XYZ file of C-alpha atoms in Angstrom:
606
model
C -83.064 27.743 -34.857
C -86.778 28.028 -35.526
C -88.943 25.909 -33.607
C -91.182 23.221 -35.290
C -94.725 24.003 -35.247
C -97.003 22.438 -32.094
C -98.799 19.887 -34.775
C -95.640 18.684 -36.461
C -93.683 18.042 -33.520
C -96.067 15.806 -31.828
C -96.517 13.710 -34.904
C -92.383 13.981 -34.564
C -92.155 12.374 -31.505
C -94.996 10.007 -32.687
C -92.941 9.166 -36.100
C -92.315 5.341 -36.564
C -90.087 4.715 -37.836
C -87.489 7.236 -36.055
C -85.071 9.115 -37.625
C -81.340 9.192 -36.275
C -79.669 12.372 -36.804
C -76.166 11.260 -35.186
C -75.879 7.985 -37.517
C -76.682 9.257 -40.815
C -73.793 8.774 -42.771
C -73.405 9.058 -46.625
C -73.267 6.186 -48.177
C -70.745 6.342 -52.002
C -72.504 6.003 -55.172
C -70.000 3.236 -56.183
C -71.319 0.585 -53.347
C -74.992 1.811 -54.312
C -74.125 1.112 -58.182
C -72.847 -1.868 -57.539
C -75.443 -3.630 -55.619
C -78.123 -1.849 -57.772
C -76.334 -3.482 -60.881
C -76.314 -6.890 -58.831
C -79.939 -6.691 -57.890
C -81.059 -5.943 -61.378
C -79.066 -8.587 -62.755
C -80.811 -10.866 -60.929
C -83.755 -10.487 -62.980
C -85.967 -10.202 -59.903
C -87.240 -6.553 -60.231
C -88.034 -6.532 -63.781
C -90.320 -9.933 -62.433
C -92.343 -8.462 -60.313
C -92.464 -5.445 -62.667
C -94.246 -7.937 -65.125
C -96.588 -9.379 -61.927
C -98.079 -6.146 -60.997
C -98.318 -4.643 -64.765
C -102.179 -3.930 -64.875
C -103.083 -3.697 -60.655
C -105.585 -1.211 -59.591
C -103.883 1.713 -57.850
C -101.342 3.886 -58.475
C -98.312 2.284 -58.606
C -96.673 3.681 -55.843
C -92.917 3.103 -55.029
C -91.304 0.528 -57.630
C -90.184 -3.020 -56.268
C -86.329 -2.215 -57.795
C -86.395 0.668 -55.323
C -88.151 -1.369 -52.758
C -85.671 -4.335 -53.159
C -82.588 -2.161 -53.666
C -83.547 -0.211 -49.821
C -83.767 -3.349 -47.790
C -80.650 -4.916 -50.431
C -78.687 -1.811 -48.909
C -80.300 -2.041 -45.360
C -79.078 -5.529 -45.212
C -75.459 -4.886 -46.332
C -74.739 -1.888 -43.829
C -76.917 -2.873 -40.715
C -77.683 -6.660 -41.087
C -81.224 -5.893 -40.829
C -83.624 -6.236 -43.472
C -86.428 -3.981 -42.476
C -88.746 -1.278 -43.998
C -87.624 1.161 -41.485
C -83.820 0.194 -42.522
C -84.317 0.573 -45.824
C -86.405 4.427 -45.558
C -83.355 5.564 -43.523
C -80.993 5.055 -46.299
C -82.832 5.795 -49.526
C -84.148 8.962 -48.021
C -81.347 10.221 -45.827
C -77.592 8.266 -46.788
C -77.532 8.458 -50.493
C -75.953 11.040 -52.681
C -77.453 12.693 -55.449
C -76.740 10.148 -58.144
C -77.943 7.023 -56.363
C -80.699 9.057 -55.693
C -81.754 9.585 -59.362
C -81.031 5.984 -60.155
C -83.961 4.722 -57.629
C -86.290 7.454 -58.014
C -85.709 8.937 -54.799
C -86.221 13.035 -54.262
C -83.152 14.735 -54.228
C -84.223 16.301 -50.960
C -84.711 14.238 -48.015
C -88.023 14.554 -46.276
C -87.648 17.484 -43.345
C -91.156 17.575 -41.707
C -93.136 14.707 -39.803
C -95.348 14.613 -41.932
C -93.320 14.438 -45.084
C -91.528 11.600 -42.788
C -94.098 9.732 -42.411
C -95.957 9.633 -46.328
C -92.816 8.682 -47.464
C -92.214 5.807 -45.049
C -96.123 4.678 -45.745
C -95.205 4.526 -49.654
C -92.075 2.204 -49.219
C -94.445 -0.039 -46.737
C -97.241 0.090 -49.661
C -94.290 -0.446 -52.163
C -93.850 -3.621 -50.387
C -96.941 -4.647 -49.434
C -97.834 -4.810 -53.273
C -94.781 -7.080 -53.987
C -95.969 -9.512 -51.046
C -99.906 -9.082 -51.705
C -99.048 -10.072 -55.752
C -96.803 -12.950 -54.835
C -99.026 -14.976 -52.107
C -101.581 -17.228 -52.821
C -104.076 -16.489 -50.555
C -103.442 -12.570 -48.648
C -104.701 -12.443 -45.492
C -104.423 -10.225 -42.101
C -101.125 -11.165 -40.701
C -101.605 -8.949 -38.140
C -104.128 -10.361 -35.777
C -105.142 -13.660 -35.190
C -107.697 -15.356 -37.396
C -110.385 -18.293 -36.240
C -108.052 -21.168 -36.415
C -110.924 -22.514 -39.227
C -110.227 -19.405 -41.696
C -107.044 -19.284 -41.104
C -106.473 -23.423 -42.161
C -108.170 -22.395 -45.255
C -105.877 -19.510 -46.236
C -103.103 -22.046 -45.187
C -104.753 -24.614 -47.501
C -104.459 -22.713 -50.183
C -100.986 -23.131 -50.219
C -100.872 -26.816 -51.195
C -103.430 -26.890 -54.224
C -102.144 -26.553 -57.747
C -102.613 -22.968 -58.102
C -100.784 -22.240 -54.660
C -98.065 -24.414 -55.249
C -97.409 -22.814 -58.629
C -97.371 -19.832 -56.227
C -95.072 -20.768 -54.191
C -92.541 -22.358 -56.726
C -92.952 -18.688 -58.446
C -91.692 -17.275 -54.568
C -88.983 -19.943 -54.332
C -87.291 -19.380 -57.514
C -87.213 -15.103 -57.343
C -85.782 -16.033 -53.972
C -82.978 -18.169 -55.495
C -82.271 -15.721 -58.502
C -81.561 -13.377 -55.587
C -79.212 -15.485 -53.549
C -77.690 -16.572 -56.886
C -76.752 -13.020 -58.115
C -73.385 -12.845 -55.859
C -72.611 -16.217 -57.228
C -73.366 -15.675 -60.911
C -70.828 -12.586 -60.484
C -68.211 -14.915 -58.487
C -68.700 -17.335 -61.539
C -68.323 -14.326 -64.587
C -65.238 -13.540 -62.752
C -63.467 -17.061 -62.262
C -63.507 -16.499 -58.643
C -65.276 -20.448 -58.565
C -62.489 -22.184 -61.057
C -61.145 -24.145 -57.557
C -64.334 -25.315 -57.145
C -65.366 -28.745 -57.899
C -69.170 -29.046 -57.534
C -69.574 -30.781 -53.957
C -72.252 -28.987 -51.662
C -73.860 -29.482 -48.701
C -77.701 -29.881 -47.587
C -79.155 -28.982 -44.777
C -81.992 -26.963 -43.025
C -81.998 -24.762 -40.522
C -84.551 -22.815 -38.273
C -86.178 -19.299 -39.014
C -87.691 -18.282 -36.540
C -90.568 -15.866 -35.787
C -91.882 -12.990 -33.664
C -95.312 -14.353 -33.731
C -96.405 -16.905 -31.011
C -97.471 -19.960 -32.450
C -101.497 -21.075 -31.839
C -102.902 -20.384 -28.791
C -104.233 -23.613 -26.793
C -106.876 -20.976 -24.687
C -108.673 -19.754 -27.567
C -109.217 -21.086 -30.656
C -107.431 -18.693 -32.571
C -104.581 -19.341 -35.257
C -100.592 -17.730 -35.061
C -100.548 -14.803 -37.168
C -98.014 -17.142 -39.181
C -100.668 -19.726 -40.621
C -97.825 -21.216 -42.554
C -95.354 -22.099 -39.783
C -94.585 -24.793 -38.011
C -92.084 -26.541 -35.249
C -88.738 -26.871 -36.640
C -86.813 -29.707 -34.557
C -82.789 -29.696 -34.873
C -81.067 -32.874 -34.313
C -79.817 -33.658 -30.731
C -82.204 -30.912 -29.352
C -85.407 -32.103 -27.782
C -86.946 -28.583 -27.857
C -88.357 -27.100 -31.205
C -88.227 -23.863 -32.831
C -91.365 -21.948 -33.998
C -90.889 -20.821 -37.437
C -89.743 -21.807 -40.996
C -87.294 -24.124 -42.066
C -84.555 -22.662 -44.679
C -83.000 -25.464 -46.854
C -79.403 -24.416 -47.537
C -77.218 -25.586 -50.402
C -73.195 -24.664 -49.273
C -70.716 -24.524 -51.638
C -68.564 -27.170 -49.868
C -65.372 -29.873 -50.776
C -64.092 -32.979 -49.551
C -60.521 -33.779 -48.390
C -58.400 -36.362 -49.533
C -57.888 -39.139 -46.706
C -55.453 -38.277 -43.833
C -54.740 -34.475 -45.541
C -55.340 -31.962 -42.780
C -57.920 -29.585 -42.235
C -57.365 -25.237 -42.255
C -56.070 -25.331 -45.369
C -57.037 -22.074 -47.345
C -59.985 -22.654 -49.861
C -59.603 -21.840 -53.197
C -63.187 -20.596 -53.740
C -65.489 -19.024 -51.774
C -67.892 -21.051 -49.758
C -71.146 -19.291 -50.447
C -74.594 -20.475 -50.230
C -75.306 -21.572 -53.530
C -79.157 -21.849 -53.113
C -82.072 -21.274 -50.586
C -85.691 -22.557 -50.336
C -88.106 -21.202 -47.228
C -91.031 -23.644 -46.312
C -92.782 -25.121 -43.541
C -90.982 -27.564 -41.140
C -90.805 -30.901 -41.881
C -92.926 -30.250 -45.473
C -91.117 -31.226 -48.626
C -87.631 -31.446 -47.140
C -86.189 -33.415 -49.900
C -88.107 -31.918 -52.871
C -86.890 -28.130 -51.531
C -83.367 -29.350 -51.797
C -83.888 -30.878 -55.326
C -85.618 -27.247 -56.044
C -82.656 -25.166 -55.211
C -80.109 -27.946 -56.838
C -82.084 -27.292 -60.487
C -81.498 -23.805 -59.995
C -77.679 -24.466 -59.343
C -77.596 -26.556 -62.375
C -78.595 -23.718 -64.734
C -75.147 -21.912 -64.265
C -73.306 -24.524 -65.800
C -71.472 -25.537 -62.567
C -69.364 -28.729 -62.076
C -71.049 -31.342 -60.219
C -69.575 -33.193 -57.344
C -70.621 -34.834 -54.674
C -74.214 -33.956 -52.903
C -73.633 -34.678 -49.153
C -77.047 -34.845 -46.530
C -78.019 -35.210 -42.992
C -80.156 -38.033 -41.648
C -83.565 -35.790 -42.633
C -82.424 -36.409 -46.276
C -82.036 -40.059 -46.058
C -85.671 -40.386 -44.574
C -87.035 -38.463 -47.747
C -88.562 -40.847 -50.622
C -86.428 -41.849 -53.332
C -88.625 -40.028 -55.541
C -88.071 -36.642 -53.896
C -84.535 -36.493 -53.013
C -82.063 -39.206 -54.140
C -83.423 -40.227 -57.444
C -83.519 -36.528 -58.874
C -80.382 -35.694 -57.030
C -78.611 -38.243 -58.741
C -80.307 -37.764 -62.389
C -78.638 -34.156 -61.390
C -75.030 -35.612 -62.104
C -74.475 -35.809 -57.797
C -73.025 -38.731 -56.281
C -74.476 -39.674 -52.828
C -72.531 -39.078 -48.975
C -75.544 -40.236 -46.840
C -75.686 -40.691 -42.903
C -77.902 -43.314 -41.395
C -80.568 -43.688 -38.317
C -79.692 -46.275 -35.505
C -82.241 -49.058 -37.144
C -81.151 -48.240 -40.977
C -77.627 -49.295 -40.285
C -76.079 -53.056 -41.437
C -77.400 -54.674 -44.025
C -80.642 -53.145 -45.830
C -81.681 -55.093 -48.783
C -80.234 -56.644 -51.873
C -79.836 -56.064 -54.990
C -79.668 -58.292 -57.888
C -78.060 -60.794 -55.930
C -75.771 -58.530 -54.445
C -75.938 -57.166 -50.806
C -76.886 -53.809 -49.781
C -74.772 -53.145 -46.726
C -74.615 -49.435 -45.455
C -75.802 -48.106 -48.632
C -73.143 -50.310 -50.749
C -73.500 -52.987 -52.740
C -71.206 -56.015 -51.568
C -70.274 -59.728 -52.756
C -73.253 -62.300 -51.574
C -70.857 -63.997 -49.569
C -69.471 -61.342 -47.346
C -68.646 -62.580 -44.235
C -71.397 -62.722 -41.894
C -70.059 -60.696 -38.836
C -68.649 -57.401 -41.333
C -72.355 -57.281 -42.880
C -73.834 -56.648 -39.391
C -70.791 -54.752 -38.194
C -72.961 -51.418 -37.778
C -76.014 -53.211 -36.923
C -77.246 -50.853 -33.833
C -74.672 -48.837 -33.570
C -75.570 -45.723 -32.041
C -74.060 -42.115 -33.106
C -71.633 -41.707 -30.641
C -69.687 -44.873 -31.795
C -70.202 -43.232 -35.519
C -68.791 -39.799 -34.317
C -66.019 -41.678 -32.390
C -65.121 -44.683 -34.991
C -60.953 -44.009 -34.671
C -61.247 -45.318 -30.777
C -63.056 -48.701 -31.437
C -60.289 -50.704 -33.053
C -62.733 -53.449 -33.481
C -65.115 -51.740 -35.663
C -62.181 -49.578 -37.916
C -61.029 -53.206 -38.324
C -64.647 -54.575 -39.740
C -64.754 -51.408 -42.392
C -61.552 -51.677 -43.585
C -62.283 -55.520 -43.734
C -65.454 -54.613 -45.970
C -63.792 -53.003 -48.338
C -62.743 -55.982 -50.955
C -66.164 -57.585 -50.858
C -67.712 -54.405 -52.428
C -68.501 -54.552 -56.219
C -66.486 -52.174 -57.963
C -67.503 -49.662 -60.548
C -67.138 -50.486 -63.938
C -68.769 -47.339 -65.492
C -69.869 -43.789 -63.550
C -73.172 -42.556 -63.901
C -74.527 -42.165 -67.102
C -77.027 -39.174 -68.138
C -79.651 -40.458 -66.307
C -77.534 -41.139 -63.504
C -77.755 -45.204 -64.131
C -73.948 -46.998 -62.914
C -72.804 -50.032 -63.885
C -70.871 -52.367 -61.113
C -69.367 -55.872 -61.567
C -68.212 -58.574 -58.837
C -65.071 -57.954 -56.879
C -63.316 -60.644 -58.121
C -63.824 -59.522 -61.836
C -61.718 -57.457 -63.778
C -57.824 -57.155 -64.231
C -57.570 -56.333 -60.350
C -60.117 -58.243 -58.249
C -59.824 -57.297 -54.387
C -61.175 -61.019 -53.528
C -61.176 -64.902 -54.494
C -63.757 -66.457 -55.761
C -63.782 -70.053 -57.359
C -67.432 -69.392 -58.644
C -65.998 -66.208 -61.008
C -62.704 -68.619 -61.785
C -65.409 -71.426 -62.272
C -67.962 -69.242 -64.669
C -65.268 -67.119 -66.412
C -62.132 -68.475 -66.550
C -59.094 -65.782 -66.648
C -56.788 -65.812 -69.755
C -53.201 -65.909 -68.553
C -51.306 -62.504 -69.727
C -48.311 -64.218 -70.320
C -47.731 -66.948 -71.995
C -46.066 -69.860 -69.436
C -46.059 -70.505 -65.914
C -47.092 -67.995 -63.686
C -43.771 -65.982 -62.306
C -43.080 -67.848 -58.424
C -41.066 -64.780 -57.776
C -42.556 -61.674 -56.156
C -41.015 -58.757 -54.994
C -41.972 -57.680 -50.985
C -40.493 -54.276 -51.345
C -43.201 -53.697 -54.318
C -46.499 -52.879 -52.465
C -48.179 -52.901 -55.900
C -46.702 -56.576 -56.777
C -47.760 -57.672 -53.032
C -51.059 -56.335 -52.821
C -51.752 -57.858 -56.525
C -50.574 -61.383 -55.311
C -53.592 -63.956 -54.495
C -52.544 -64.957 -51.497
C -52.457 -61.176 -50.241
C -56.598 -60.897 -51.229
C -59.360 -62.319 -48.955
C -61.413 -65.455 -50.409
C -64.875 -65.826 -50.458
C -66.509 -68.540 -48.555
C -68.884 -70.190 -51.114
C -71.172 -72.898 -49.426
C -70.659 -76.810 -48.827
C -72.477 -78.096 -51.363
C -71.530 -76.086 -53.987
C -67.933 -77.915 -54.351
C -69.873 -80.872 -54.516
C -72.752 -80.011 -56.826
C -71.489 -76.855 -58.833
C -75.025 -74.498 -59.625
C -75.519 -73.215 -63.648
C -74.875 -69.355 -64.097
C -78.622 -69.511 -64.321
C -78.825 -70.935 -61.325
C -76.825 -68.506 -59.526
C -77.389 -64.391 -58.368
C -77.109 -62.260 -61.562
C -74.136 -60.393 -59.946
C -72.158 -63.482 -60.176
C -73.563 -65.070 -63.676
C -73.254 -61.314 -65.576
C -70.391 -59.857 -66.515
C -71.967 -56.433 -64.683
C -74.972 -54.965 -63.345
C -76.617 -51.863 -64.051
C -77.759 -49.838 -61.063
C -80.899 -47.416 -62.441
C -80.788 -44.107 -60.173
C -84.968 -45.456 -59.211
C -82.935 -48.904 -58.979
C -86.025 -50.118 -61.050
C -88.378 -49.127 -57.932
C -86.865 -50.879 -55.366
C -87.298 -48.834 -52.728
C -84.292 -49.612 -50.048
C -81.299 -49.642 -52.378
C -83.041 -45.922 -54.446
C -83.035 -44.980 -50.675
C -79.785 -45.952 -48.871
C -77.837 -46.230 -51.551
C -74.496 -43.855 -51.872
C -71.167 -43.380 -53.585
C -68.713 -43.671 -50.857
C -68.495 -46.849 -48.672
C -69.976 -45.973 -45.079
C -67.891 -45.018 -42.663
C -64.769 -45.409 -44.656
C -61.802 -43.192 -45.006
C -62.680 -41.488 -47.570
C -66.351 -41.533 -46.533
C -64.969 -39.610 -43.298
C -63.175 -37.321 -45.560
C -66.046 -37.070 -47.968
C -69.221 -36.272 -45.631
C -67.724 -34.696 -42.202
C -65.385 -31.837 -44.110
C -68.789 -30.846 -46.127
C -70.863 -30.859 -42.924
C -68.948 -28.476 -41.465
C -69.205 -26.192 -44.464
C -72.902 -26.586 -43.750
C -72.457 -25.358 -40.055
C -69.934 -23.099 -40.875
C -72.332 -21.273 -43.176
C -75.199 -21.572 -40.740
C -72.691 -19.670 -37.917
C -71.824 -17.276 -40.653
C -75.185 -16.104 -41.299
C -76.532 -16.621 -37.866
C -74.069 -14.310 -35.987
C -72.554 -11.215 -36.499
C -74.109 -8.237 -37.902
C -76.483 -10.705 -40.625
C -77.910 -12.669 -37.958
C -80.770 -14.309 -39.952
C -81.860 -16.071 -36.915
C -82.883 -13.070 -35.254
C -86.657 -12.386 -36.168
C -86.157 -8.456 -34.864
C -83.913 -8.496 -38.129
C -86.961 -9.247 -40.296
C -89.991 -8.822 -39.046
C -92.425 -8.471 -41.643
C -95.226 -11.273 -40.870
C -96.130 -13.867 -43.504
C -94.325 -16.705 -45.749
C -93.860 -14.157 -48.223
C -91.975 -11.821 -46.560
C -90.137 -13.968 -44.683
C -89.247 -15.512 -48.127
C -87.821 -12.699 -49.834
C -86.061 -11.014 -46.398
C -84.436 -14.504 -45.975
C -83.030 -14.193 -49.285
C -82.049 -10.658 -49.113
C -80.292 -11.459 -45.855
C -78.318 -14.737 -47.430
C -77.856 -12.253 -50.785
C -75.988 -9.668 -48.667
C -74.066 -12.154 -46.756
C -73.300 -14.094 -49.850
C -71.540 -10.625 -51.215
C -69.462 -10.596 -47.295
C -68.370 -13.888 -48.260
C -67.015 -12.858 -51.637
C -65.496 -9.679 -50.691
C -63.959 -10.992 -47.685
C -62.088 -14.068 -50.156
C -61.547 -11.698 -52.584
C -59.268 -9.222 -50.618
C -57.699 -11.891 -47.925
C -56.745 -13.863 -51.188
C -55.567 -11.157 -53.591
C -55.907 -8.197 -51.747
C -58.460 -6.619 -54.089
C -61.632 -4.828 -53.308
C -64.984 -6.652 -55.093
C -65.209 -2.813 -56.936
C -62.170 -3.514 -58.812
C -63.244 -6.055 -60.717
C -65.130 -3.880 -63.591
C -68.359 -4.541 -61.933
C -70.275 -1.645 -64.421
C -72.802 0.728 -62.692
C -71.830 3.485 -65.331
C -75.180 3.043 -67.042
C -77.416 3.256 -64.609
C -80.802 5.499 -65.466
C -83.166 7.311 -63.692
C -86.310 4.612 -63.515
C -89.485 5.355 -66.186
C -92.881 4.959 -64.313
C -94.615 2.405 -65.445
C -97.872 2.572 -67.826
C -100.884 1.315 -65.263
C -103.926 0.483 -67.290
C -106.081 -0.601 -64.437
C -108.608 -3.714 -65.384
C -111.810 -4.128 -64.710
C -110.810 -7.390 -62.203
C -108.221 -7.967 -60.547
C -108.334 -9.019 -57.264
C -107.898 -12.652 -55.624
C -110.909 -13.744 -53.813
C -110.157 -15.015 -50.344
C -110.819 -19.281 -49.610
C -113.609 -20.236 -49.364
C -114.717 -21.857 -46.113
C -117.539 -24.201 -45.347
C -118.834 -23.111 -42.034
């Protein structure tokens, strides 16, 4: 064996990153193919193609190659990292995945060969980072905390935020690809459209600012992300997740098998606490465009707090109905509608009984999480639940419903004298009414008066009986219509939701999605994709975070699948006729460098 020159093997022992002789294993041309074909049905590549058409420079290593290295990285070591991704397109892939991503047919033997070729996939990337942020800046020192509030600035005018929506949605058509193929194949026909919201922490190697000096964290963007029931807070990003979730039918047990896979079905990456509900609504457009059923949309307390205008109104002009949890001081009764009371985010008769309107009021969680051992309180809800109004018509296009009293209707749940009083019923028979009723028929017993609650109208209203003008339009109208911006009212846009609070089916409804939400988070934080770790991407900046996120949830989105796939039919993902047959070497593209092209830096007034 020949020895390596002096020179070379000090810059080997130098080399960053390190090569691994003993775990360099091939990796087949079909798995390469097949998330090549994924990635580049994404869309994303030929993007950023179109982005960096025209930069000064030689155009180095192209993104598809770029993506396709940390794509792979991700899948086979749950790390999305440069070094990851030079290990396997230089030293793991055969011949023909090799000519598909423009990759020498002889890996690199030298140091120095070792090294250019590393610093060309880090250039490769730094180009796709340095053309999609809206103000570049070092992310590898700290800047004046002054300059670096201006680059962070920059994010939030019109320009940046056009930036960052650009970011956001090549991050989705990424995290979407597994999906898309999931949906070609019929793998989501058991599906019925309910998902899950949530956030969840990214954190980051970089310390946040430091309170000695007054210097910025190399991550201007980030911020504290605080989970719920933990006092401490998490430096970082905050990932909004949309989980491909269902609801259970009341009393039906839980562990049965699912009939689709429970992916994440979209992903947004932004600053704590900064447009929470908006972020949600972002990735929920991008869901809508696949022509997926739509269900029921079900959100933690953070959700609630949002405006109507950036979470529940578009959410519901989406086609979603509404599973919402509430703070301590939101709970009981929290406006009115139209006559009508808004109690726990449901519209109820005027006259509900005093003591089940503020049967929540200051209820704290653990009586919410723990609702089967207070007797008292199951015994209010289920005592709530004939004074709601009742829906006459679902949501229309713009996501408008149309309710009428309980006691309207061929089956009213309640008594009223002021609907017998205003709207007389027609008998259905002619005659008497039948004295005779059958107690082994539950229908014919529940549909008897005396077996419905009555509503307690006041005193004086036997006396002096009010004109329909007179009274609350939910009692004078035939129906209401509910507008999904209920006309600008802010409470009911706010708390309003689809499935009676704490209610059978609301259990049924919003704890089995939860889960799915957690579940998901587990999924992705543990394991071999841990997305929580930082050492599994730790490329500095929004940017990068942003698309290594995504790459991450992408490759764990294709686990999910596979994993379904073969425990439910026993089938590998590769059998399904997913094509990589035409794949072709890449053409470099045609630079014609222009005169300008760079992006000043902010301006800052010192």
């Amino acid at each position: 064996m020949r020895a390596r020159p002096a020179a070379d093997e000090t810059a080997a022992r130098a080399l960053r990153p390190r090569i691994r002789p003993g775990k360099i294993t091939k990796i087949e041309d079909s798995k390469v193919g097949q998330l090549l074909t994924l990635l580049d049905r994404s869309g994303v590549p030929q993007q950023l193609e179109e982005l960096l058409a025209g930069r000064p420079g030689p155009a180095g290593v192209r993104p598809r190659t770029v993506l396709a290295g940390l794509l792979l990285a991700a899948y086979f070591t749950g790390r999305a990292t440069i070094a990851e991704a030079w290990r396997i397109l230089h030293f793991r892939l055969e011949p023909n995945a090799r000519t598909w991503l423009g990759i020498p047919q002889q890996p690199p033997v030298t140091a120095r060969e070792c090294i250019a070729a590393s610093r060309r996939l880090y250039r490769g990337f730094d180009r796709i980072t340095t053309v999609l942020d809206p103000a570049r800046c070092n992310r590898r020192s700290r800047l004046p905390q002054e300059i670096a509030d201006a680059y962070a600035d920059a994010w939030n005018v019109p320009s940046g935020q056009q930036a960052a929506e650009r970011l956001q949605l090549l991050a989705n058509q990424l995290v979407l690809a597994p999906v898309r193929l999931a949906k070609e194949h019929g793998h989501l026909r058991g599906w019925r459209g309910d998902v899950g919201v949530d956030a969840t922490s990214i954190p980051v190697l970089a310390h946040p600012a430091s309170d000695r000096t007054p210097t910025a964290s190399v991550e201007i963007t980030a911020g504290w992300h605080y989970s719920g029931g933990c006092g401490e807070g998490t430096f970082g990003y905050s990932a909004s997740f949309v989980v491909a979730a269902h609801r259970r039918r009341p009393g039906e047990s839980a562990g049965k098998p699912t009939a689709y896979p429970q992916m994440c079905v979209g992903l947004v990456l932004d600053t704590p606490t900064v447009r929470t509900g908006r972020n949600a609504v972002i990735a929920l457009q991008e869901l809508a465009d696949l022509g997926l059923p739509t269900g029921t949309c079900a959100a933690d307390r953070a959700y609630t707090g949002c405006s109507p205008e950036n979470f529940q109104i578009p959410v519901r002009r989406l086609g979603y109905r509404l599973a919402l949890d509430y703070k301590a001081k939101d709970r009981g009764q929290q406006g009115s509608w139209k006559g009508a009371l808004l109690v726990d985010g449901s519209l109820a008769c005027p006259h509900m009984p005093t003591p089940l309107v503020h049967a929540t009021d200051g209820l704290d969680d653990k009586a919410v999480r723990e609702i089967r051992d207070n007797q008292q309180l199951t015994e209010h809800i289920a005592a709530r639940e004939p004074h709601f109004l009742k829906t006459k018509q679902g949501p229309d296009a713009r996501g408008a419903v149309r309710l009428q009293c309980p006691a309207a209707g061929p089956s009213p749940s309640v008594n009223c004298a002021r609907r017998d009083r205003l709207r007389p019923r027609t008998p259905r028979a002619p005659g008497p009414p039948s004295a005779v009723v059958d107690f082994s028929d539950r229908r014919q017993r529940a549909a008897h008066p005396a077996a419905r609650p009555t509503v307690q109208l006041p005193q004086d209203e036997w006396l002096n009986p009010p004109a329909a003008d007179e009274l609350p339009l939910v009692c004078s109208k035939s129906d209401i219509t509910v507008p999904a911006d209920a006309a600008g009212h802010l409470k009911t846009a706010k708390f309003r939701q689809d499935s009676h609070y704490l209610s059978a089916d609301w259990i049924a409804t919003y704890k089995p999605i939860r889960s799915h939400n957690e579940g998901i988070h587990g999924r992705l934080k543990s394991g071999e994709i841990d997305i929580g770790n930082p050492k599994h991407r730790p490329a500095p900046g929004q940017v990068a975070q942003t698309l290594l996120v995504a790459i991450l949830v992408t490759a764990g989105n294709l686990d999910i699948l596979e994993t379904w796939l073969y425990q439910r039919t026993g089938t590998h993902l590769t059998d399904t006729g997913l094509d990589h047959t035409d794949l072709q070497a890449p053409t470099p593209p045609e630079t014609n460098p222009p005169t300008q092209t760079g992006r000043p830096p902010p301006i800052t007034n010192h």
